[in-house]
Amino acid sequence: MTRELKTAMIMAAGYGTRMGDLTAEIPKPLLPLNENRIIEVLLLKLAASGITKAVINLHYKPEVVRQLLCRDYGLEIIFSEEPELLGSGGGIANAERHFTDEDILVVNADTLCEIDIRDFYRWHLRSAKQATMAVLPSQNNIDYGLVSYDDSHQLRRFNLRGQDIPNDFNNAIFIGYQVLTPSARKLLKPENQSVITALYKQLIPDLEIGVYCFRGSWIDIGTKDFYDEFVKKIQCGSMPLDNILR
């Protein structure tokens, strides 16, 4: 019987400082995109992809998140509060009690894309790696730090933004979607740490990280100006969210 991905963790604890006054009263994932908020679009996509449980980590204004995420999104929602910010790695480790001995999908709360989550997980299972990251092929090292991977789709290195990128590997943007096995998550601790440093860089030498190439619309809602322009495109119909919700 084919294994299915049932649990996701949404990383939503940050302050969203680049959004300016928009996040003075609410966390960035709660900013509206017409009838749905950013994180609501993500929750609906997860439910449509077969996810039955979403664990959301909270730090900034957790009571507001609890209050506003009160609809039925088609899956169970569990909140994992962090009195102190634990970073991407520590946040996952802090929520481990909510996971069984299972693979989980980890996604950023402010990132939307057309990725087929079921296909992503099937690819992960075929690769038999301890972790798999989804990437968008790119050579844009001016705006993004890029990851490099070989022709066997194994992660080889991380490159800082502005750093020269190697010509002997393929290069891409990590889009904030990842599958982590229980064995990979054992490398993480519930303390302030990055998943990149604590997990990925530890597994690179063993070639235990798969790289899934995604080609499609990817929306990283990183700044106030980008958000304002994105909302205008949605309102005028030039940026429909239908494909993202699938």
CSV table of C-alpha atoms in Angstrom, one decimal:
chain,number,residue,atom,x,y,z
A,1,MET,CA,0.0,0.0,0.0
A,2,THR,CA,1.3,3.5,-0.9
A,3,ARG,CA,2.4,5.6,2.0
A,4,GLU,CA,0.7,8.9,2.3
A,5,LEU,CA,1.8,12.2,3.9
A,6,LYS,CA,-0.7,13.1,6.6
A,7,THR,CA,1.0,15.7,8.9
A,8,ALA,CA,2.4,19.1,8.2
A,9,MET,CA,4.2,21.7,10.2
A,10,ILE,CA,3.7,25.4,9.3
A,11,MET,CA,6.4,27.7,10.4
A,12,ALA,CA,4.6,30.8,11.6
A,13,ALA,CA,6.4,32.1,14.7
A,14,GLY,CA,8.3,35.1,13.3
A,15,TYR,CA,7.7,38.8,13.8
A,16,GLY,CA,7.4,39.8,10.1
A,17,THR,CA,9.4,42.9,10.6
A,18,ARG,CA,9.9,43.6,6.9
A,19,MET,CA,6.1,44.1,6.6
A,20,GLY,CA,6.3,47.4,8.5
A,21,ASP,CA,3.1,48.6,10.2
A,22,LEU,CA,1.0,45.9,8.6
A,23,THR,CA,2.2,43.5,11.3
A,24,ALA,CA,1.8,45.9,14.2
A,25,GLU,CA,-1.5,44.2,15.3
A,26,ILE,CA,-1.4,40.8,13.6
A,27,PRO,CA,1.3,38.3,12.5
A,28,LYS,CA,2.2,38.2,8.8
A,29,PRO,CA,0.6,34.9,8.1
A,30,LEU,CA,-2.8,36.4,9.0
A,31,LEU,CA,-2.6,39.2,6.5
A,32,PRO,CA,-5.6,39.0,4.1
A,33,LEU,CA,-5.6,37.9,0.5
A,34,ASN,CA,-9.1,38.8,-0.4
A,35,GLU,CA,-11.5,36.4,1.3
A,36,ASN,CA,-8.7,34.3,2.8
A,37,ARG,CA,-5.6,35.1,4.9
A,38,ILE,CA,-2.2,34.0,3.7
A,39,ILE,CA,-2.1,31.0,6.1
A,40,GLU,CA,-5.7,30.1,5.3
A,41,VAL,CA,-4.7,29.6,1.7
A,42,LEU,CA,-2.0,27.3,2.8
A,43,LEU,CA,-4.2,25.3,5.2
A,44,LEU,CA,-6.8,24.8,2.4
A,45,LYS,CA,-4.1,23.6,0.0
A,46,LEU,CA,-2.8,21.2,2.6
A,47,ALA,CA,-6.2,19.8,3.2
A,48,ALA,CA,-6.8,19.4,-0.5
A,49,SER,CA,-3.5,17.5,-0.7
A,50,GLY,CA,-4.5,14.9,1.8
A,51,ILE,CA,-2.9,16.4,4.9
A,52,THR,CA,-5.1,15.7,8.0
A,53,LYS,CA,-3.1,17.5,10.7
A,54,ALA,CA,-1.3,20.8,10.7
A,55,VAL,CA,1.0,21.8,13.6
A,56,ILE,CA,1.5,25.6,13.6
A,57,ASN,CA,4.3,27.1,15.7
A,58,LEU,CA,3.5,30.4,17.4
A,59,HIS,CA,5.5,33.2,19.2
A,60,TYR,CA,4.4,36.7,18.0
A,61,LYS,CA,0.8,37.4,19.1
A,62,PRO,CA,-0.2,33.8,19.5
A,63,GLU,CA,-3.6,34.7,21.0
A,64,VAL,CA,-4.5,36.6,17.7
A,65,VAL,CA,-3.6,33.5,15.6
A,66,ARG,CA,-5.7,31.3,17.9
A,67,GLN,CA,-8.7,33.7,17.7
A,68,LEU,CA,-8.7,34.2,13.9
A,69,LEU,CA,-8.0,30.6,12.8
A,70,CYS,CA,-11.4,29.5,13.9
A,71,ARG,CA,-12.9,28.1,10.7
A,72,ASP,CA,-13.1,24.4,9.6
A,73,TYR,CA,-10.2,24.0,7.1
A,74,GLY,CA,-10.7,20.3,6.6
A,75,LEU,CA,-7.9,19.3,8.9
A,76,GLU,CA,-6.9,19.2,12.6
A,77,ILE,CA,-5.0,22.2,13.8
A,78,ILE,CA,-2.5,22.0,16.7
A,79,PHE,CA,-0.7,25.1,18.0
A,80,SER,CA,2.9,24.8,19.3
A,81,GLU,CA,3.8,27.9,21.3
A,82,GLU,CA,7.4,29.1,21.8
A,83,PRO,CA,7.8,31.5,24.7
A,84,GLU,CA,11.2,32.3,23.1
A,85,LEU,CA,11.8,32.0,19.4
A,86,LEU,CA,13.5,28.7,18.6
A,87,GLY,CA,14.3,29.2,14.9
A,88,SER,CA,13.4,26.8,12.1
A,89,GLY,CA,15.2,23.8,13.6
A,90,GLY,CA,14.3,24.4,17.2
A,91,GLY,CA,10.7,25.1,16.3
A,92,ILE,CA,10.4,21.7,14.6
A,93,ALA,CA,12.0,19.9,17.6
A,94,ASN,CA,9.8,21.7,20.1
A,95,ALA,CA,6.7,20.3,18.2
A,96,GLU,CA,8.0,16.7,18.0
A,97,ARG,CA,5.6,15.5,20.6
A,98,HIS,CA,2.8,16.2,18.2
A,99,PHE,CA,4.2,13.8,15.6
A,100,THR,CA,4.1,10.1,15.5
A,101,ASP,CA,6.9,8.0,14.0
A,102,GLU,CA,6.1,9.5,10.6
A,103,ASP,CA,7.5,11.7,7.8
A,104,ILE,CA,6.2,15.3,8.0
A,105,LEU,CA,5.9,18.1,5.6
A,106,VAL,CA,7.4,21.4,6.8
A,107,VAL,CA,6.3,24.6,5.1
A,108,ASN,CA,6.8,28.4,5.6
A,109,ALA,CA,3.6,30.2,6.5
A,110,ASP,CA,4.4,33.1,4.1
A,111,THR,CA,5.2,31.1,1.0
A,112,LEU,CA,2.6,30.1,-1.5
A,113,CYS,CA,3.2,28.0,-4.6
A,114,GLU,CA,1.6,25.6,-7.1
A,115,ILE,CA,3.6,22.6,-5.9
A,116,ASP,CA,1.9,19.2,-6.1
A,117,ILE,CA,2.4,18.0,-2.6
A,118,ARG,CA,1.5,14.4,-3.3
A,119,ASP,CA,4.0,14.2,-6.2
A,120,PHE,CA,6.6,15.8,-4.0
A,121,TYR,CA,6.1,13.1,-1.4
A,122,ARG,CA,6.1,10.3,-3.9
A,123,TRP,CA,9.5,11.6,-5.2
A,124,HIS,CA,10.8,11.7,-1.6
A,125,LEU,CA,9.8,8.1,-1.1
A,126,ARG,CA,11.5,6.9,-4.3
A,127,SER,CA,14.7,8.8,-3.3
A,128,ALA,CA,14.8,7.1,0.1
A,129,LYS,CA,16.6,10.1,1.6
A,130,GLN,CA,16.4,11.3,5.2
A,131,ALA,CA,15.2,14.7,4.0
A,132,THR,CA,14.0,16.2,0.7
A,133,MET,CA,13.8,19.9,-0.1
A,134,ALA,CA,11.7,21.4,-2.9
A,135,VAL,CA,13.6,23.9,-5.1
A,136,LEU,CA,13.0,26.3,-8.0
A,137,PRO,CA,15.9,26.1,-10.5
A,138,SER,CA,17.5,29.6,-10.7
A,139,GLN,CA,20.8,31.3,-11.2
A,140,ASN,CA,19.7,34.5,-9.4
A,141,ASN,CA,22.3,34.8,-6.7
A,142,ILE,CA,21.7,38.5,-6.3
A,143,ASP,CA,18.3,38.3,-4.6
A,144,TYR,CA,18.6,34.8,-3.1
A,145,GLY,CA,21.0,32.4,-1.5
A,146,LEU,CA,21.0,29.4,-3.7
A,147,VAL,CA,21.4,25.7,-3.1
A,148,SER,CA,23.6,23.5,-5.4
A,149,TYR,CA,22.7,19.9,-6.3
A,150,ASP,CA,24.2,17.3,-8.6
A,151,ASP,CA,22.6,15.5,-11.5
A,152,SER,CA,21.4,12.7,-9.2
A,153,HIS,CA,19.4,15.4,-7.3
A,154,GLN,CA,21.5,15.2,-4.2
A,155,LEU,CA,22.1,18.4,-2.2
A,156,ARG,CA,25.8,19.4,-2.3
A,157,ARG,CA,26.1,22.9,-0.9
A,158,PHE,CA,24.5,26.1,0.3
A,159,ASN,CA,25.5,29.4,-1.3
A,160,LEU,CA,25.0,32.8,0.4
A,161,ARG,CA,23.3,35.6,-1.4
A,162,GLY,CA,25.8,37.3,-3.7
A,163,GLN,CA,28.2,34.5,-3.5
A,164,ASP,CA,29.6,33.0,-6.7
A,165,ILE,CA,27.8,29.9,-7.6
A,166,PRO,CA,29.5,26.7,-8.9
A,167,ASN,CA,29.3,25.8,-12.5
A,168,ASP,CA,29.8,22.1,-11.9
A,169,PHE,CA,26.4,21.8,-10.1
A,170,ASN,CA,22.8,22.7,-10.7
A,171,ASN,CA,21.5,25.7,-8.7
A,172,ALA,CA,18.2,26.7,-7.3
A,173,ILE,CA,16.1,28.6,-4.7
A,174,PHE,CA,14.9,26.6,-1.7
A,175,ILE,CA,11.1,27.4,-1.8
A,176,GLY,CA,10.4,26.5,1.9
A,177,TYR,CA,8.8,23.1,1.4
A,178,GLN,CA,10.6,20.1,2.8
A,179,VAL,CA,9.9,16.5,3.9
A,180,LEU,CA,11.7,15.4,7.1
A,181,THR,CA,11.9,11.8,8.2
A,182,PRO,CA,11.9,10.8,11.9
A,183,SER,CA,15.6,10.0,11.7
A,184,ALA,CA,16.4,13.4,10.2
A,185,ARG,CA,14.5,15.2,12.9
A,186,LYS,CA,16.5,13.4,15.6
A,187,LEU,CA,19.3,15.8,14.7
A,188,LEU,CA,17.3,18.8,15.9
A,189,LYS,CA,17.0,20.1,19.5
A,190,PRO,CA,14.3,22.3,21.1
A,191,GLU,CA,16.7,25.3,21.3
A,192,ASN,CA,17.4,28.3,19.0
A,193,GLN,CA,18.8,26.7,15.9
A,194,SER,CA,18.4,26.7,12.2
A,195,VAL,CA,17.3,23.6,10.3
A,196,ILE,CA,19.9,24.5,7.7
A,197,THR,CA,22.8,24.3,10.1
A,198,ALA,CA,21.6,21.7,12.5
A,199,LEU,CA,20.2,19.2,10.0
A,200,TYR,CA,21.0,19.9,6.3
A,201,LYS,CA,24.6,20.7,6.6
A,202,GLN,CA,25.1,17.6,8.8
A,203,LEU,CA,23.6,15.3,6.2
A,204,ILE,CA,25.2,16.8,3.1
A,205,PRO,CA,28.4,14.7,3.4
A,206,ASP,CA,26.4,11.5,3.5
A,207,LEU,CA,24.4,12.5,0.4
A,208,GLU,CA,21.2,12.0,2.5
A,209,ILE,CA,19.3,15.1,1.2
A,210,GLY,CA,17.2,14.8,-2.0
A,211,VAL,CA,16.3,17.8,-4.1
A,212,TYR,CA,12.9,17.9,-5.8
A,213,CYS,CA,12.7,20.4,-8.7
A,214,PHE,CA,9.5,22.4,-8.9
A,215,ARG,CA,8.6,24.6,-11.9
A,216,GLY,CA,5.7,26.8,-11.5
A,217,SER,CA,4.4,29.9,-9.6
A,218,TRP,CA,6.2,30.5,-6.3
A,219,ILE,CA,5.2,33.5,-4.1
A,220,ASP,CA,7.5,34.5,-1.3
A,221,ILE,CA,5.6,37.3,0.6
A,222,GLY,CA,8.7,38.9,2.0
A,223,THR,CA,8.1,42.7,2.1
A,224,LYS,CA,5.3,45.2,2.5
A,225,ASP,CA,5.8,46.5,-1.1
A,226,PHE,CA,5.6,43.0,-2.5
A,227,TYR,CA,2.5,42.2,-0.4
A,228,ASP,CA,0.7,45.3,-1.5
A,229,GLU,CA,1.4,44.6,-5.2
A,230,PHE,CA,0.4,41.0,-4.8
A,231,VAL,CA,-3.0,41.9,-3.3
A,232,LYS,CA,-3.6,44.3,-6.2
A,233,LYS,CA,-3.0,41.5,-8.7
A,234,ILE,CA,-5.4,39.2,-6.9
A,235,GLN,CA,-8.1,41.9,-6.8
A,236,CYS,CA,-7.8,42.7,-10.5
A,237,GLY,CA,-7.8,39.0,-11.4
A,238,SER,CA,-4.3,38.8,-12.9
A,239,MET,CA,-3.1,36.5,-10.1
A,240,PRO,CA,-5.7,33.9,-9.4
A,241,LEU,CA,-5.1,31.6,-6.4
A,242,ASP,CA,-6.9,28.6,-7.8
A,243,ASN,CA,-3.8,26.7,-8.9
A,244,ILE,CA,-2.1,27.3,-5.6
A,245,LEU,CA,-5.1,25.8,-3.7
A,246,ARG,CA,-4.8,22.5,-5.6
